[in-house]
mmCIF file of C-alpha atoms in Angstrom:
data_model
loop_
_atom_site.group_PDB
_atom_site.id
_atom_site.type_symbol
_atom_site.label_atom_id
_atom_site.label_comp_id
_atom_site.label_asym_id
_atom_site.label_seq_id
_atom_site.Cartn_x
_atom_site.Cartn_y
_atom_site.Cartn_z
ATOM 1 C CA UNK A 7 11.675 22.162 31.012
ATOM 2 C CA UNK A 8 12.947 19.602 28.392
ATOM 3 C CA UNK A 9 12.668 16.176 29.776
ATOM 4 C CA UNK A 10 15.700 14.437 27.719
ATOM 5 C CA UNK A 11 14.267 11.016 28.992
ATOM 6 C CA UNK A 12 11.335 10.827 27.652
ATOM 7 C CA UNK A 13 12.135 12.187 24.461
ATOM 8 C CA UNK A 14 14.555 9.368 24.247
ATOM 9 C CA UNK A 15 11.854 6.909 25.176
ATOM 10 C CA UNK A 16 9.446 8.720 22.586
ATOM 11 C CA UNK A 17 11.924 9.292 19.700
ATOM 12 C CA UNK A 18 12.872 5.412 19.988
ATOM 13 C CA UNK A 19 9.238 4.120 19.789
ATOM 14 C CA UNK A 20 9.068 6.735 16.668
ATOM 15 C CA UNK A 21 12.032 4.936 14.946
ATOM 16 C CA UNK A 22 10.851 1.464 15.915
ATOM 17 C CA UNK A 23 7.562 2.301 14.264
ATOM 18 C CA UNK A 24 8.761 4.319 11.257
ATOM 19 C CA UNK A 25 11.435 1.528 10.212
ATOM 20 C CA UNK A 26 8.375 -1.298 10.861
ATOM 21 C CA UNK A 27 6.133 0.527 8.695
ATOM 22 C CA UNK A 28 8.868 1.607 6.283
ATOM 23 C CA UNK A 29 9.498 -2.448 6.024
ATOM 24 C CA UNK A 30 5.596 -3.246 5.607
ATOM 25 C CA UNK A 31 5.712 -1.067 2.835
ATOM 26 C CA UNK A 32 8.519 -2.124 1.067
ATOM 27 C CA UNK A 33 7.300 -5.867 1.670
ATOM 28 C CA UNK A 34 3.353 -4.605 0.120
ATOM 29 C CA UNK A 35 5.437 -2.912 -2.882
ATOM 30 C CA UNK A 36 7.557 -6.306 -3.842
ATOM 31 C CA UNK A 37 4.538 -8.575 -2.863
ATOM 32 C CA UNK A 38 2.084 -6.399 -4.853
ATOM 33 C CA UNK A 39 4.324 -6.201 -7.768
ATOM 34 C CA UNK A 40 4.540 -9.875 -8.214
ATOM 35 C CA UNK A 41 0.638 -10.217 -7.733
ATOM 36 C CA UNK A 42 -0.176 -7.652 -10.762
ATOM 37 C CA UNK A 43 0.312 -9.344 -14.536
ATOM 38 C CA UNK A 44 2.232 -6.964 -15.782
ATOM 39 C CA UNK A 45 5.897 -5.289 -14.725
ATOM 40 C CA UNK A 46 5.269 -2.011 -13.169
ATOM 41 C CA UNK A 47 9.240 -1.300 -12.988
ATOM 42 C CA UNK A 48 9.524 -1.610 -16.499
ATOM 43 C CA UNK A 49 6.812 -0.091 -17.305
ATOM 44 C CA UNK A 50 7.468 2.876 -15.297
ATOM 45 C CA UNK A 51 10.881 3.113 -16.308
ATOM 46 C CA UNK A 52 9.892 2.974 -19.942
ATOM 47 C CA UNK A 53 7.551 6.368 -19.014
ATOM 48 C CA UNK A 54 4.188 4.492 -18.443
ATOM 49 C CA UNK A 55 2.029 6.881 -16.701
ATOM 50 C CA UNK A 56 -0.586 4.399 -16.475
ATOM 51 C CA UNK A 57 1.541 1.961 -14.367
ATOM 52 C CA UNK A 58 2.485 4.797 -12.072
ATOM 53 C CA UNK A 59 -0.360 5.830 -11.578
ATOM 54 C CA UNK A 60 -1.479 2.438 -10.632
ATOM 55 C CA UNK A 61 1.702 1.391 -8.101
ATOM 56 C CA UNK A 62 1.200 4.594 -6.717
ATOM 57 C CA UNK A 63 -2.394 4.581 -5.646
ATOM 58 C CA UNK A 64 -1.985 0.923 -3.937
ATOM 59 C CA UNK A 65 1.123 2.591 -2.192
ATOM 60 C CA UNK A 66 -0.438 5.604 -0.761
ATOM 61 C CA UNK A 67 -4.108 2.802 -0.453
ATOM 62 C CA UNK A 68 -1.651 0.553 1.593
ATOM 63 C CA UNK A 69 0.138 3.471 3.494
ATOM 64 C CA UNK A 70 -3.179 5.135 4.362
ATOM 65 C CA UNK A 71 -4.444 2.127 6.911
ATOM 66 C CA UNK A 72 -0.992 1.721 8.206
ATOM 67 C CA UNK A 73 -1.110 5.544 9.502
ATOM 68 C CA UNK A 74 -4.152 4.577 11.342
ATOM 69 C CA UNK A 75 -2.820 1.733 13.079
ATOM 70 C CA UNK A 76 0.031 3.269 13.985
ATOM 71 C CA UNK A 77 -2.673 6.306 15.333
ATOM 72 C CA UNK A 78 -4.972 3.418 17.294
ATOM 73 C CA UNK A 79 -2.605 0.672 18.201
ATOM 74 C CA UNK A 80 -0.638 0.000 21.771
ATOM 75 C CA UNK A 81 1.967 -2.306 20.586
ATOM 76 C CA UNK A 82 4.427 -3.744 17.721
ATOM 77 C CA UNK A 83 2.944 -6.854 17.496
ATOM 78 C CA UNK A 84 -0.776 -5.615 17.015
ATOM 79 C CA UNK A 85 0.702 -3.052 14.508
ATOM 80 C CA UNK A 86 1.771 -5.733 12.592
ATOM 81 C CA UNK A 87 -1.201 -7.875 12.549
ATOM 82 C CA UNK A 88 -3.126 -4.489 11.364
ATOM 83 C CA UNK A 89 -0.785 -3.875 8.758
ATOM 84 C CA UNK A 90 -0.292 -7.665 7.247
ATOM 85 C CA UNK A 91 -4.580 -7.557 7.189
ATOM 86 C CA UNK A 92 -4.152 -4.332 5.202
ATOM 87 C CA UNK A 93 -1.708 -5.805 2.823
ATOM 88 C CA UNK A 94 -4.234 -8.515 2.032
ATOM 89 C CA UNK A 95 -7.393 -6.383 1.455
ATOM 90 C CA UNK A 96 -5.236 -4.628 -0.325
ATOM 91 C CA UNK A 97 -4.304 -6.983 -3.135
ATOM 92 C CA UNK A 98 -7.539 -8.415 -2.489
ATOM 93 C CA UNK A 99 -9.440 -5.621 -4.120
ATOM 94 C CA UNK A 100 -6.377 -5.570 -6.974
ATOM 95 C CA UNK A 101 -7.428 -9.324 -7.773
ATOM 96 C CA UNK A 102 -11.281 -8.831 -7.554
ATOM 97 C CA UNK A 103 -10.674 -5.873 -10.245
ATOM 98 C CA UNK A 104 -8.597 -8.139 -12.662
ATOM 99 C CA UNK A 105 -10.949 -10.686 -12.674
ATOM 100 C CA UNK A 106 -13.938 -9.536 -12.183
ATOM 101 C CA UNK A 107 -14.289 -6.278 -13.587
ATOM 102 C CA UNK A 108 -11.517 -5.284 -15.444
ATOM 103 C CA UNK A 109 -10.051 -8.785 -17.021
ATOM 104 C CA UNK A 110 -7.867 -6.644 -19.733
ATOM 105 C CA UNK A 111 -6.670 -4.897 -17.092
ATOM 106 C CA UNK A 112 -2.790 -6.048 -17.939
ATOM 107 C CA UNK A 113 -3.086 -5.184 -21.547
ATOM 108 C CA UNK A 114 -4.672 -1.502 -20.348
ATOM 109 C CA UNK A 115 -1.929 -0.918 -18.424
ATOM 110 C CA UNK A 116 0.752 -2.296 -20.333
ATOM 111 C CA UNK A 117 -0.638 0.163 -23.223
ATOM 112 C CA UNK A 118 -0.752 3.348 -21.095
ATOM 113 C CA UNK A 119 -4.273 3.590 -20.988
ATOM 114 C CA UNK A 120 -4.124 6.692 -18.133
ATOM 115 C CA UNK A 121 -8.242 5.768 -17.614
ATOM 116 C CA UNK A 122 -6.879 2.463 -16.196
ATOM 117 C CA UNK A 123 -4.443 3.641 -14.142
ATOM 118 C CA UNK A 124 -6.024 6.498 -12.768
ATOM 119 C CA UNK A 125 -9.152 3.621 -12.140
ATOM 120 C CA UNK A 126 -6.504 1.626 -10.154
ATOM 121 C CA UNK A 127 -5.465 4.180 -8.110
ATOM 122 C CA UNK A 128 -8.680 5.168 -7.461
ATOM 123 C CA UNK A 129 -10.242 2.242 -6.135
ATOM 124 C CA UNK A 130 -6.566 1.396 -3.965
ATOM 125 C CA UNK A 131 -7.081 4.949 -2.681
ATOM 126 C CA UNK A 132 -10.696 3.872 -2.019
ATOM 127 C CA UNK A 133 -10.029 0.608 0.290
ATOM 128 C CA UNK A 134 -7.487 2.238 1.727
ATOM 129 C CA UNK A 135 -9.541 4.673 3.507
ATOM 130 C CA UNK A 136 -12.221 2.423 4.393
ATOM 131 C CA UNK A 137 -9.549 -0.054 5.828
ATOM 132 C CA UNK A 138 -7.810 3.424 7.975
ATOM 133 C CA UNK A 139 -11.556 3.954 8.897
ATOM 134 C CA UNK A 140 -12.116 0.476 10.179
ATOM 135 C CA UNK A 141 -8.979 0.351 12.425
ATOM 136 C CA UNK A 142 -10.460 3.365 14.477
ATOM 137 C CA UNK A 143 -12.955 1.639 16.250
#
């Protein structure tokens, strides 16, 4: 039997959790855009592979941890906390690759240079599932 009540209760927690998440991302996307030297919009707009490539790998790198604490956390409030720390590591590993590795990085992206894109995305993707392994425990 259907138990209407407790799909209520259920579907509102989903909708409470998708539109938080939803919201962290959208806050990571704007935040991480005005960390990175160069404007990905633009860029993107303008057919820049490179730069799409790049947004989209910290996206899905950012998105990735926050499916895991929504998987492994009890409540809103320690949802949150998980998902601001994976915001930071995030753009942590963004800024340790501009200036420590890759220091043209802006110029490589700005130019289309798909190698630096598709590096970008790589290492995001990379954090990102360290940082959804690290939530599990």
């Amino acid at each position: 039997m259907f138990d209407l009540q407790g799909f209520a209760t259920s579907a509102l927690a989903f909708l409470v959790a998708f539109i938080a998440a939803g919201l962290f991302t959208v806050a990571f996307k704007v935040i991480y855009q005005w960390v990175t030297p160069y404007h990905e919009g633009k860029l993107i707009r303008e057919g820049n592979v490179a730069a799409a490539l790049a947004l989209g790998g910290a996206l899905v790198g950012y998105v990735l941890p926050l499916a895991s604490a929504l998987s492994h956390t009890v409540s809103l409030v320690e949802f949150c906390a998980w998902a601001a720390l994976a915001g930071i590591i995030q753009i942590a590993a963004f800024t340790l690759i501009r200036v420590v590795v890759m220091k043209d990085v802006a110029a490589r992206i700005e130019r289309g240079e798909l190698a630096a894109g598709v590096y970008l995305a790589s290492i995001s993707l990379a954090v990102g599932l360290i940082n959804a392994a690290c939530m599990t425990s």
